[in-house]
Amino acid sequence: LQKRLPSDDARLRKRKPGPRPRFTREALARRALAILDEHGSETLTMRMLADELGMGTMALYRYFPSKDALIDAAVDLAATEVELPAHAGESGSWKEQLADLARELFAAGLRHPVLARERFSRPLQSPGALQITDRAVGLLLDAGLSNEDAVAAFKALLIHTLGAVWFATSESRTAVRRGAAERHGSLSADELPAKAAVADEFTAALGGAQAFTLGLDALLDGIELRARHARRHGRR
Amino acid sequence: LQKRLPSDDARLRKRKPGPRPRFTREALARRALAILDEHGSETLTMRMLADELGMGTMALYRYFPSKDALIDAAVDLAATEVELPAHAGESGSWKEQLADLARELFAAGLRHPVLARERFSRPLQSPGALQITDRAVGLLLDAGLSNEDAVAAFKALLIHTLGAVWFATSESRTAVRRGAAERHGSLSADELPAKAAVADEFTAALGGAQAFTLGLDALLDGIELRARHARRHGRR
DNA sequence: ACCTGAACACCGTTCAAGT
DNA sequence: ACCTGAACACCGTTCAAGT
């Protein structure tokens, strides 16, 4: 948390003459993160970021080789906010600990939507992210899953948590969007009986966290079932 | 499937004099879909699409008001490829039918990655997509879930399926990417014991469908548990 | 060593003009 | 009615130049 990005140290150490940098990689990444969370990666512009920071556009390239690298750094920054749960055994069953971890990540995702949006498209290999992976896989192995199943279950949990963030944040932004209501209206209850029956619950759940909570419970219950089954049949 | 987009009919009906359109909305959307699936929405360019079709760039705007509308149409096209399972009762339990539906959507997603990538950011309200929703929600109500839970469970299943597509397709493209291997190597088994233990399974699972399969089974098992519980306690 | 401004090769889209 | 080309207001990034 608040950890300095790796290259800052190197940068500060090897300066000798001349003016020193007026910014740090972290300061730039943090400002970019705020913009990314609020407006998305398409809206973030090198020119606008530079303006906000009161520097020339090209000065940014002294800290990051490309816009892509800048986004990477911003995403890593968001990932370091996820707190790892206490050590195994200290705070409940593997199930409770995994649920805590997922909830922690979900909350971080709501604070930083860019985390979910970009994690799907770029490998997230920051130390913080790797520690989350390690902790989660460890808990799944504790539960009694095989190596193969532990990896798959970890991915399923990650997919669910980040996907839920994506849904929650994109629905709350685009809920009242172009034409959606009209098209809804034009489709009768005859054609879509089930959807008509739950229409109220559908709109009530827009942007909510119910899908995350229910899905997480269901996933963990299902994983537990599988772990019990594996243990009983001596798969491990 | 292969259904003509709504405005084509209107367009064809009301022509009277002059040259007739040389293309259809569907033809353009289909070509765009191919590019979107292969290269993503950032690479798709109005200029390049027009070139491939042998038309001037601005002619595209006679069929779609914007690039965004074009992408919408392409995504809808992909969504119509998802076959609905046979009617309730005809082909097994609600669980099997939901699993079929999810697998169907997953397969369509692998064929058309853009489906997952864009569904998260834009509401998908095409008739085909709405029918999928209706069928899935209906099955969940059959299972005995409350309206509220059925909506949440549907979303969880959708999140899992589309998220798994995203993971599978983005991992297979970026698996061997910049620096990931090195950073992996620099982190010792001391710091990340669990991840080191399953390293082989991790790389073996890259881009694979195991996470989807395991997650789907677990989710459905968990949902069944909840439905049984709800029924036993007269929640419905 | 650090920062800048002009310039390059792109975008999506507007608009006036061609047939 | 359908299509086009030039032009506008943007991008990310290169490069030569300033201090």
Short mmCIF file of C-alpha atoms (C1' of nucleotides) in Angstrom, two decimals:
data_model
loop_
_atom_site.label_atom_id
_atom_site.label_comp_id
_atom_site.label_asym_id
_atom_site.label_seq_id
_atom_site.Cartn_x
_atom_site.Cartn_y
_atom_site.Cartn_z
CA LEU A 1 0.00 0.00 0.00
CA GLN A 2 1.38 3.36 -1.03
CA LYS A 3 4.47 1.44 -2.05
CA ARG A 4 6.78 3.31 -4.35
CA LEU A 5 6.93 1.92 -7.87
CA PRO A 6 10.19 0.04 -8.53
CA SER A 7 11.77 2.47 -10.97
CA ASP A 8 11.40 5.49 -8.69
CA ASP A 9 14.26 4.34 -6.52
CA ALA A 10 16.51 3.69 -9.46
CA ARG A 11 15.61 7.05 -10.91
CA LEU A 12 16.36 8.94 -7.72
CA ARG A 13 19.58 7.12 -7.04
CA LYS A 14 21.29 7.72 -10.31
CA ARG A 15 20.71 11.46 -10.73
CA LYS A 16 23.82 13.55 -10.66
CA PRO A 17 23.72 16.97 -12.29
CA GLY A 18 21.07 19.21 -13.72
CA PRO A 19 17.49 19.78 -12.64
CA ARG A 20 15.81 16.89 -10.86
CA PRO A 21 12.53 15.44 -12.02
CA ARG A 22 9.52 17.44 -10.87
CA PHE A 23 7.28 14.38 -10.71
CA THR A 24 7.40 10.70 -9.83
CA ARG A 25 6.04 7.76 -11.72
CA GLU A 26 3.65 7.15 -8.86
CA ALA A 27 2.25 10.66 -8.89
CA LEU A 28 1.51 10.40 -12.59
CA ALA A 29 0.05 6.90 -12.28
CA ARG A 30 -2.15 7.99 -9.38
CA ARG A 31 -3.58 10.91 -11.31
CA ALA A 32 -4.13 8.65 -14.32
CA LEU A 33 -5.88 6.11 -12.09
CA ALA A 34 -8.39 8.71 -10.94
CA ILE A 35 -9.21 9.63 -14.53
CA LEU A 36 -9.37 6.00 -15.64
CA ASP A 37 -11.79 5.13 -12.86
CA GLU A 38 -14.06 8.00 -13.60
CA HIS A 39 -14.02 8.08 -17.39
CA GLY A 40 -12.37 4.93 -18.74
CA SER A 41 -9.24 4.35 -20.76
CA GLU A 42 -10.60 5.83 -23.97
CA THR A 43 -11.16 9.21 -22.40
CA LEU A 44 -7.76 9.38 -20.76
CA THR A 45 -5.54 11.39 -23.03
CA MET A 46 -1.86 12.09 -22.72
CA ARG A 47 -2.53 15.71 -23.55
CA MET A 48 -5.24 16.10 -20.92
CA LEU A 49 -3.30 14.32 -18.21
CA ALA A 50 -0.31 16.53 -18.87
CA ASP A 51 -2.50 19.62 -18.74
CA GLU A 52 -4.00 18.61 -15.41
CA LEU A 53 -0.54 18.13 -13.98
CA GLY A 54 0.72 21.38 -15.45
CA MET A 55 3.39 19.83 -17.62
CA GLY A 56 4.01 19.53 -21.32
CA THR A 57 2.51 16.51 -23.01
CA MET A 58 5.83 15.03 -23.96
CA ALA A 59 7.20 15.26 -20.45
CA LEU A 60 5.02 12.25 -19.65
CA TYR A 61 7.19 10.13 -21.90
CA ARG A 62 10.10 10.77 -19.60
CA TYR A 63 8.29 8.67 -16.96
CA PHE A 64 6.45 6.11 -19.08
CA PRO A 65 7.39 4.86 -22.52
CA SER A 66 3.78 4.74 -23.69
CA LYS A 67 0.19 5.31 -22.69
CA ASP A 68 -0.13 1.57 -22.28
CA ALA A 69 2.68 1.43 -19.74
CA LEU A 70 1.06 4.28 -17.86
CA ILE A 71 -2.22 2.38 -17.66
CA ASP A 72 -0.37 -0.72 -16.47
CA ALA A 73 1.14 1.26 -13.63
CA ALA A 74 -2.23 2.76 -12.69
CA VAL A 75 -3.86 -0.67 -12.59
CA ASP A 76 -1.05 -2.02 -10.43
CA LEU A 77 -1.58 0.86 -8.05
CA ALA A 78 -5.24 -0.07 -7.68
CA ALA A 79 -4.34 -3.73 -7.14
CA THR A 80 -2.09 -2.90 -4.19
CA GLU A 81 -5.12 -1.60 -2.32
CA VAL A 82 -6.47 -5.10 -1.88
CA GLU A 83 -5.68 -6.18 1.64
CA LEU A 84 -4.78 -9.80 2.14
CA PRO A 85 -6.76 -11.54 4.86
CA ALA A 86 -4.98 -12.69 7.98
CA HIS A 87 -2.95 -15.87 7.84
CA ALA A 88 -4.58 -19.23 7.34
CA GLY A 89 -6.23 -20.57 10.45
CA GLU A 90 -6.35 -17.24 12.17
CA SER A 91 -9.67 -16.12 10.81
CA GLY A 92 -12.02 -18.93 10.05
CA SER A 93 -12.41 -21.68 7.48
CA TRP A 94 -10.91 -21.60 3.99
CA LYS A 95 -14.36 -20.74 2.74
CA GLU A 96 -14.69 -17.70 4.93
CA GLN A 97 -11.20 -16.56 4.06
CA LEU A 98 -11.79 -16.92 0.35
CA ALA A 99 -15.05 -15.04 0.68
CA ASP A 100 -13.24 -12.25 2.53
CA LEU A 101 -10.60 -12.08 -0.16
CA ALA A 102 -13.19 -11.93 -2.93
CA ARG A 103 -15.20 -9.28 -1.11
CA GLU A 104 -12.03 -7.29 -0.56
CA LEU A 105 -11.26 -7.46 -4.28
CA PHE A 106 -14.84 -6.62 -5.20
CA ALA A 107 -14.77 -3.54 -2.99
CA ALA A 108 -11.45 -2.44 -4.49
CA GLY A 109 -12.98 -2.99 -7.90
CA LEU A 110 -15.91 -0.72 -7.10
CA ARG A 111 -13.47 1.96 -6.01
CA HIS A 112 -11.35 1.36 -9.11
CA PRO A 113 -13.46 0.04 -11.99
CA VAL A 114 -10.42 0.15 -14.23
CA LEU A 115 -9.10 -2.82 -12.27
CA ALA A 116 -11.74 -5.13 -13.70
CA ARG A 117 -11.85 -3.55 -17.12
CA GLU A 118 -8.13 -3.82 -17.75
CA ARG A 119 -7.37 -6.98 -15.82
CA PHE A 120 -9.25 -8.93 -18.43
CA SER A 121 -7.12 -7.60 -21.25
CA ARG A 122 -3.67 -7.42 -19.72
CA PRO A 123 -1.85 -9.91 -17.49
CA LEU A 124 -1.63 -8.49 -14.00
CA GLN A 125 1.70 -9.53 -12.59
CA SER A 126 2.41 -6.95 -9.93
CA PRO A 127 3.68 -8.32 -6.61
CA GLY A 128 0.40 -7.45 -4.94
CA ALA A 129 -1.65 -9.28 -7.52
CA LEU A 130 0.59 -12.34 -7.33
CA GLN A 131 0.19 -12.48 -3.59
CA ILE A 132 -3.57 -12.52 -3.93
CA THR A 133 -3.27 -15.40 -6.36
CA ASP A 134 -0.96 -17.27 -4.05
CA ARG A 135 -3.17 -16.85 -1.02
CA ALA A 136 -6.29 -17.92 -2.85
CA VAL A 137 -4.69 -20.97 -4.44
CA GLY A 138 -3.26 -21.94 -1.07
CA LEU A 139 -6.69 -21.85 0.52
CA LEU A 140 -8.16 -23.97 -2.26
CA LEU A 141 -5.42 -26.55 -1.82
CA ASP A 142 -6.15 -26.55 1.91
CA ALA A 143 -9.77 -27.26 1.08
CA GLY A 144 -8.65 -30.49 -0.53
CA LEU A 145 -8.78 -29.69 -4.24
CA SER A 146 -6.27 -31.18 -6.65
CA ASN A 147 -3.71 -28.82 -8.18
CA GLU A 148 -5.67 -28.72 -11.39
CA ASP A 149 -8.98 -27.99 -9.70
CA ALA A 150 -7.41 -25.38 -7.43
CA VAL A 151 -6.18 -23.44 -10.44
CA ALA A 152 -9.53 -23.70 -12.21
CA ALA A 153 -11.46 -22.75 -9.08
CA PHE A 154 -9.21 -19.77 -8.49
CA LYS A 155 -9.81 -18.55 -12.01
CA ALA A 156 -13.54 -19.06 -11.64
CA LEU A 157 -13.56 -16.96 -8.47
CA LEU A 158 -11.48 -14.25 -10.12
CA ILE A 159 -13.72 -14.23 -13.19
CA HIS A 160 -16.79 -13.93 -11.03
CA THR A 161 -15.43 -11.16 -8.84
CA LEU A 162 -14.01 -9.01 -11.62
CA GLY A 163 -16.96 -9.72 -13.88
CA ALA A 164 -19.34 -8.63 -11.13
CA VAL A 165 -17.39 -5.39 -10.75
CA TRP A 166 -17.65 -4.78 -14.45
CA PHE A 167 -21.36 -5.41 -14.49
CA ALA A 168 -22.03 -3.31 -11.42
CA THR A 169 -20.03 -0.33 -12.65
CA SER A 170 -21.15 -0.41 -16.26
CA GLU A 171 -24.81 -0.85 -15.41
CA SER A 172 -24.82 2.06 -13.04
CA ARG A 173 -23.37 4.25 -15.77
CA THR A 174 -25.47 3.14 -18.72
CA ALA A 175 -28.65 2.07 -16.96
CA VAL A 176 -30.87 4.68 -18.51
CA ARG A 177 -29.44 4.41 -21.97
CA ARG A 178 -30.68 5.03 -25.44
CA GLY A 179 -33.71 3.07 -26.45
CA ALA A 180 -33.40 0.31 -23.90
CA ALA A 181 -36.67 1.18 -22.22
CA GLU A 182 -38.62 1.42 -25.47
CA ARG A 183 -37.42 -1.93 -26.73
CA HIS A 184 -38.36 -3.39 -23.40
CA GLY A 185 -41.83 -2.00 -23.75
CA SER A 186 -42.31 -3.33 -27.27
CA LEU A 187 -41.71 -6.91 -26.18
CA SER A 188 -44.83 -8.39 -24.72
CA ALA A 189 -45.24 -10.69 -21.77
CA ASP A 190 -46.38 -13.37 -24.21
CA GLU A 191 -43.02 -13.56 -25.87
CA LEU A 192 -40.91 -13.23 -22.76
CA PRO A 193 -43.02 -14.49 -19.87
CA ALA A 194 -40.25 -15.09 -17.37
CA LYS A 195 -38.57 -11.78 -17.96
CA ALA A 196 -41.88 -9.96 -17.59
CA ALA A 197 -42.51 -11.73 -14.30
CA VAL A 198 -39.26 -10.51 -12.80
CA ALA A 199 -39.11 -7.10 -14.49
CA ASP A 200 -39.30 -5.24 -11.20
CA GLU A 201 -36.49 -7.22 -9.64
CA PHE A 202 -34.45 -6.72 -12.79
CA THR A 203 -34.52 -2.98 -12.66
CA ALA A 204 -34.12 -2.96 -8.89
CA ALA A 205 -30.93 -5.00 -9.19
CA LEU A 206 -29.30 -2.71 -11.74
CA GLY A 207 -25.82 -1.86 -10.61
CA GLY A 208 -26.35 -3.73 -7.35
CA ALA A 209 -24.16 -6.29 -5.68
CA GLN A 210 -26.74 -9.07 -5.27
CA ALA A 211 -25.40 -11.01 -8.22
CA PHE A 212 -21.92 -10.88 -6.73
CA THR A 213 -23.05 -12.03 -3.31
CA LEU A 214 -25.30 -14.83 -4.50
CA GLY A 215 -22.78 -16.00 -7.08
CA LEU A 216 -19.95 -16.02 -4.58
CA ASP A 217 -21.96 -18.07 -2.09
CA ALA A 218 -23.03 -20.50 -4.77
CA LEU A 219 -19.51 -20.86 -6.16
CA LEU A 220 -18.01 -21.54 -2.75
CA ASP A 221 -20.75 -24.03 -1.87
CA GLY A 222 -20.16 -25.80 -5.16
CA ILE A 223 -16.41 -25.84 -4.64
CA GLU A 224 -16.86 -27.24 -1.16
CA LEU A 225 -19.01 -30.02 -2.56
CA ARG A 226 -16.33 -30.88 -5.07
CA ALA A 227 -13.59 -30.79 -2.44
CA ARG A 228 -15.54 -33.12 -0.16
CA HIS A 229 -16.11 -35.46 -3.06
CA ALA A 230 -12.42 -35.43 -4.00
CA ARG A 231 -11.34 -36.13 -0.42
CA ARG A 232 -13.79 -38.99 -0.01
CA HIS A 233 -12.54 -40.67 -3.15
CA GLY A 234 -8.89 -40.23 -2.25
CA ARG A 235 -8.06 -38.03 -5.24
CA ARG A 236 -5.48 -36.30 -3.08
CA LEU B 1 -30.26 -16.88 -37.01
CA GLN B 2 -29.35 -15.14 -40.26
CA LYS B 3 -32.29 -12.90 -39.51
CA ARG B 4 -32.30 -9.67 -41.44
CA LEU B 5 -31.69 -6.61 -39.32
CA PRO B 6 -34.91 -4.62 -38.77
CA SER B 7 -34.05 -1.55 -40.81
CA ASP B 8 -33.22 -3.50 -43.96
CA ASP B 9 -36.86 -4.12 -44.68
CA ALA B 10 -37.81 -0.51 -44.19
CA ARG B 11 -34.92 0.55 -46.34
CA LEU B 12 -35.84 -1.77 -49.21
CA ARG B 13 -39.52 -0.98 -49.09
CA LYS B 14 -39.33 2.75 -49.37
CA ARG B 15 -36.93 3.13 -52.30
CA LYS B 16 -38.43 4.72 -55.34
CA PRO B 17 -36.07 6.39 -57.79
CA GLY B 18 -32.30 6.57 -58.26
CA PRO B 19 -29.62 3.96 -57.63
CA ARG B 20 -30.38 1.36 -55.01
CA PRO B 21 -28.05 0.67 -52.11
CA ARG B 22 -25.18 -1.58 -53.04
CA PHE B 23 -24.91 -3.04 -49.53
CA THR B 24 -27.09 -4.04 -46.62
CA ARG B 25 -26.71 -3.25 -42.96
CA GLU B 26 -26.20 -6.93 -42.32
CA ALA B 27 -23.41 -7.30 -44.86
CA LEU B 28 -21.52 -4.43 -43.26
CA ALA B 29 -22.16 -5.66 -39.74
CA ARG B 30 -21.00 -9.14 -40.66
CA ARG B 31 -17.74 -7.91 -42.11
CA ALA B 32 -17.23 -5.71 -39.05
CA LEU B 33 -17.90 -8.69 -36.79
CA ALA B 34 -15.13 -10.68 -38.42
CA ILE B 35 -12.66 -7.86 -37.88
CA LEU B 36 -13.83 -7.24 -34.33
CA ASP B 37 -13.41 -10.89 -33.41
CA GLU B 38 -9.95 -11.09 -34.84
CA HIS B 39 -8.50 -7.74 -33.84
CA GLY B 40 -10.77 -6.02 -31.33
CA SER B 41 -12.74 -2.81 -31.45
CA GLU B 42 -9.73 -0.51 -31.30
CA THR B 43 -8.29 -1.91 -34.50
CA LEU B 44 -11.53 -1.71 -36.43
CA THR B 45 -11.47 1.49 -38.40
CA MET B 46 -14.16 3.02 -40.52
CA ARG B 47 -11.59 3.70 -43.21
CA MET B 48 -10.26 0.16 -43.25
CA LEU B 49 -13.68 -1.46 -43.22
CA ALA B 50 -14.76 0.72 -46.14
CA ASP B 51 -11.60 -0.19 -48.02
CA GLU B 52 -12.17 -3.91 -47.52
CA LEU B 53 -15.68 -3.56 -48.86
CA GLY B 54 -14.57 -1.43 -51.77
CA MET B 55 -16.59 1.61 -50.81
CA GLY B 56 -15.79 5.15 -49.73
CA THR B 57 -15.40 5.68 -46.01
CA MET B 58 -18.36 7.97 -45.73
CA ALA B 59 -20.70 5.55 -47.48
CA LEU B 60 -20.69 3.58 -44.23
CA TYR B 61 -22.57 6.41 -42.57
CA ARG B 62 -25.45 5.82 -44.92
CA TYR B 63 -26.01 2.48 -43.13
CA PHE B 64 -24.96 3.28 -39.57
CA PRO B 65 -24.99 6.64 -37.85
CA SER B 66 -21.74 5.96 -36.01
CA LYS B 67 -19.01 3.42 -35.40
CA ASP B 68 -20.69 2.63 -32.12
CA ALA B 69 -23.97 1.71 -33.82
CA LEU B 70 -22.03 -0.49 -36.22
CA ILE B 71 -20.43 -2.35 -33.35
CA ASP B 72 -23.82 -2.76 -31.68
CA ALA B 73 -25.17 -4.39 -34.83
CA ALA B 74 -22.14 -6.70 -35.10
CA VAL B 75 -22.52 -7.82 -31.50
CA ASP B 76 -26.22 -8.49 -32.01
CA LEU B 77 -25.35 -10.59 -35.01
CA ALA B 78 -23.05 -12.74 -32.88
CA ALA B 79 -25.71 -13.05 -30.18
CA THR B 80 -28.24 -14.50 -32.62
CA GLU B 81 -25.95 -17.49 -33.13
CA VAL B 82 -26.73 -18.77 -29.66
CA GLU B 83 -29.26 -21.56 -30.04
CA LEU B 84 -31.89 -21.81 -27.35
CA PRO B 85 -32.24 -25.24 -25.81
CA ALA B 86 -35.40 -27.23 -26.41
CA HIS B 87 -38.47 -26.31 -24.40
CA ALA B 88 -38.60 -26.89 -20.67
CA GLY B 89 -39.17 -30.51 -19.71
CA GLU B 90 -38.14 -31.85 -23.07
CA SER B 91 -34.47 -32.18 -22.40
CA GLY B 92 -33.68 -32.83 -18.78
CA SER B 93 -33.68 -30.95 -15.51
CA TRP B 94 -33.47 -27.19 -15.17
CA LYS B 95 -29.84 -27.67 -14.21
CA GLU B 96 -28.98 -29.54 -17.38
CA GLN B 97 -30.84 -27.03 -19.50
CA LEU B 98 -29.09 -24.09 -17.87
CA ALA B 99 -25.76 -25.82 -18.35
CA ASP B 100 -26.56 -26.35 -22.03
CA LEU B 101 -27.51 -22.73 -22.44
CA ALA B 102 -24.32 -21.54 -20.76
CA ARG B 103 -22.17 -23.90 -22.82
CA GLU B 104 -23.91 -22.71 -25.95
CA LEU B 105 -23.16 -19.11 -25.05
CA PHE B 106 -19.58 -19.95 -24.12
CA ALA B 107 -19.02 -21.63 -27.48
CA ALA B 108 -20.53 -18.65 -29.31
CA GLY B 109 -18.25 -16.44 -27.26
CA LEU B 110 -15.17 -18.37 -28.33
CA ARG B 111 -16.24 -17.96 -31.94
CA HIS B 112 -16.99 -14.28 -31.36
CA PRO B 113 -14.84 -12.86 -28.56
CA VAL B 114 -16.32 -9.44 -29.20
CA LEU B 115 -19.52 -10.75 -27.67
CA ALA B 116 -17.97 -10.92 -24.21
CA ARG B 117 -15.82 -7.86 -24.59
CA GLU B 118 -18.65 -5.57 -25.60
CA ARG B 119 -21.52 -7.12 -23.69
CA PHE B 120 -19.94 -5.86 -20.51
CA SER B 121 -19.89 -2.28 -21.68
CA ARG B 122 -23.12 -1.95 -23.64
CA PRO B 123 -26.61 -3.20 -22.79
CA LEU B 124 -27.47 -6.07 -25.12
CA GLN B 125 -31.14 -5.78 -25.93
CA SER B 126 -31.48 -7.58 -29.24
CA PRO B 127 -34.43 -9.98 -29.49
CA GLY B 128 -32.08 -12.97 -29.46
CA ALA B 129 -30.33 -11.81 -26.31
CA LEU B 130 -33.61 -11.11 -24.57
CA GLN B 131 -34.84 -14.60 -25.35
CA ILE B 132 -31.76 -16.11 -23.75
CA THR B 133 -32.41 -14.03 -20.66
CA ASP B 134 -36.04 -15.07 -20.57
CA ARG B 135 -35.30 -18.75 -20.94
CA ALA B 136 -32.61 -18.71 -18.25
CA VAL B 137 -34.72 -16.77 -15.77
CA GLY B 138 -37.63 -19.10 -16.43
CA LEU B 139 -35.51 -22.13 -15.63
CA LEU B 140 -34.29 -20.55 -12.40
CA LEU B 141 -37.86 -19.79 -11.34
CA ASP B 142 -38.75 -23.41 -12.12
CA ALA B 143 -35.93 -24.46 -9.85
CA GLY B 144 -37.72 -22.74 -7.01
CA LEU B 145 -35.79 -19.51 -6.60
CA SER B 146 -37.53 -16.30 -5.59
CA ASN B 147 -37.81 -13.59 -8.21
CA GLU B 148 -34.97 -11.70 -6.61
CA ASP B 149 -32.69 -14.72 -6.43
CA ALA B 150 -33.53 -15.76 -9.97
CA VAL B 151 -32.40 -12.40 -11.30
CA ALA B 152 -29.20 -12.48 -9.26
CA ALA B 153 -28.45 -16.07 -10.22
CA PHE B 154 -29.03 -15.30 -13.88
CA LYS B 155 -26.59 -12.44 -13.71
CA ALA B 156 -24.04 -14.58 -11.91
CA LEU B 157 -24.26 -17.21 -14.63
CA LEU B 158 -23.95 -14.58 -17.34
CA ILE B 159 -21.00 -12.97 -15.63
CA HIS B 160 -19.28 -16.31 -15.28
CA THR B 161 -19.87 -17.37 -18.87
CA LEU B 162 -18.87 -14.11 -20.52
CA GLY B 163 -16.00 -13.60 -18.10
CA ALA B 164 -14.69 -17.06 -18.92
CA VAL B 165 -14.83 -16.24 -22.62
CA TRP B 166 -12.89 -13.09 -21.99
CA PHE B 167 -10.25 -14.88 -19.98
CA ALA B 168 -9.92 -17.72 -22.43
CA THR B 169 -9.58 -15.49 -25.47
CA SER B 170 -7.32 -12.88 -23.92
CA GLU B 171 -5.01 -15.44 -22.37
CA SER B 172 -4.56 -17.29 -25.60
CA ARG B 173 -3.58 -14.06 -27.30
CA THR B 174 -1.30 -12.59 -24.68
CA ALA B 175 -0.04 -15.73 -22.99
CA VAL B 176 3.57 -15.26 -23.96
CA ARG B 177 3.68 -11.58 -23.30
CA ARG B 178 6.30 -9.08 -22.33
CA GLY B 179 8.15 -9.80 -19.14
CA ALA B 180 5.57 -12.05 -17.55
CA ALA B 181 7.89 -15.04 -17.52
CA GLU B 182 10.80 -13.11 -16.05
CA ARG B 183 8.77 -11.66 -13.23
CA HIS B 184 7.48 -15.12 -12.52
CA GLY B 185 11.02 -16.41 -12.30
CA SER B 186 12.17 -13.63 -9.98
CA LEU B 187 9.56 -14.52 -7.36
CA SER B 188 10.77 -17.42 -5.27
CA ALA B 189 8.81 -20.35 -3.95
CA ASP B 190 9.40 -18.94 -0.46
CA GLU B 191 7.31 -15.89 -1.13
CA LEU B 192 4.59 -17.59 -3.13
CA PRO B 193 4.51 -21.20 -2.01
CA ALA B 194 1.07 -22.11 -3.28
CA LYS B 195 1.54 -20.55 -6.68
CA ALA B 196 4.88 -22.33 -7.08
CA ALA B 197 3.26 -25.64 -6.22
CA VAL B 198 0.69 -25.33 -8.98
CA ALA B 199 2.86 -23.54 -11.54
CA ASP B 200 2.60 -26.38 -14.05
CA GLU B 201 -1.17 -26.52 -13.85
CA PHE B 202 -1.29 -22.77 -14.18
CA THR B 203 0.50 -22.62 -17.47
CA ALA B 204 -1.27 -25.75 -18.73
CA ALA B 205 -4.64 -24.11 -18.10
CA LEU B 206 -3.80 -20.94 -20.03
CA GLY B 207 -6.58 -20.18 -22.46
CA GLY B 208 -8.34 -23.41 -21.60
CA ALA B 209 -11.91 -23.99 -20.64
CA GLN B 210 -11.38 -25.77 -17.30
CA ALA B 211 -12.22 -22.69 -15.28
CA PHE B 212 -15.46 -22.30 -17.18
CA THR B 213 -16.46 -25.93 -16.70
CA LEU B 214 -15.60 -26.16 -13.04
CA GLY B 215 -17.10 -22.78 -12.27
CA LEU B 216 -20.33 -23.62 -14.07
CA ASP B 217 -20.71 -26.90 -12.20
CA ALA B 218 -19.98 -25.23 -8.89
CA LEU B 219 -22.37 -22.36 -9.55
CA LEU B 220 -25.21 -24.66 -10.52
CA ASP B 221 -24.60 -26.91 -7.52
CA GLY B 222 -24.62 -23.89 -5.27
CA ILE B 223 -27.78 -22.54 -6.85
CA GLU B 224 -29.48 -25.91 -6.43
CA LEU B 225 -28.57 -25.90 -2.75
CA ARG B 226 -30.11 -22.48 -2.35
CA ALA B 227 -33.25 -23.46 -4.26
CA ARG B 228 -33.73 -26.54 -2.09
CA HIS B 229 -33.30 -24.44 0.99
CA ALA B 230 -35.80 -21.85 -0.24
CA ARG B 231 -38.38 -24.50 -1.05
CA ARG B 232 -37.99 -26.24 2.26
CA HIS B 233 -38.53 -23.00 4.13
CA GLY B 234 -41.56 -22.02 2.08
CA ARG B 235 -39.98 -18.89 0.61
CA ARG B 236 -42.10 -19.46 -2.47
"C1'" DA C 1 19.19 15.80 -17.43
"C1'" DC C 2 14.91 17.36 -18.08
"C1'" DC C 3 11.36 19.48 -20.70
"C1'" DT C 4 9.16 21.64 -24.93
"C1'" DG C 5 6.71 22.60 -29.71
"C1'" DA C 6 6.21 21.46 -34.11
"C1'" DA C 7 5.23 17.78 -36.97
"C1'" DC C 8 3.65 12.93 -38.54
"C1'" DA C 9 0.49 9.55 -39.31
"C1'" DC C 10 -3.43 8.40 -37.76
"C1'" DC C 11 -8.72 8.66 -35.84
"C1'" DG C 12 -14.34 9.54 -36.19
"C1'" DT C 13 -17.29 12.58 -38.20
"C1'" DT C 14 -19.26 17.07 -40.75
"C1'" DC C 15 -20.26 19.19 -44.78
"C1'" DA C 16 -20.66 20.68 -49.42
"C1'" DA C 17 -20.55 18.72 -53.67
"C1'" DG C 18 -21.02 15.29 -57.31
"C1'" DT C 19 -24.17 11.72 -60.13
"C1'" DA D 1 -31.13 8.65 -53.44
"C1'" DC D 2 -26.74 7.32 -52.99
"C1'" DC D 3 -21.92 8.11 -52.71
"C1'" DT D 4 -17.53 10.94 -52.54
"C1'" DG D 5 -13.29 14.03 -51.05
"C1'" DA D 6 -11.74 17.57 -48.60
"C1'" DA D 7 -11.65 19.33 -44.19
"C1'" DC D 8 -12.09 19.59 -38.86
"C1'" DA D 9 -10.87 18.50 -34.47
"C1'" DC D 10 -8.91 15.18 -32.38
"C1'" DC D 11 -5.34 11.01 -31.13
"C1'" DG D 12 -0.35 8.71 -29.62
"C1'" DT D 13 4.22 9.32 -30.58
"C1'" DT D 14 8.87 10.95 -33.04
"C1'" DC D 15 12.24 14.18 -33.37
"C1'" DA D 16 15.07 18.17 -33.18
"C1'" DA D 17 15.69 21.80 -30.25
"C1'" DG D 18 15.83 24.50 -26.01
"C1'" DT D 19 17.72 25.18 -20.88
#
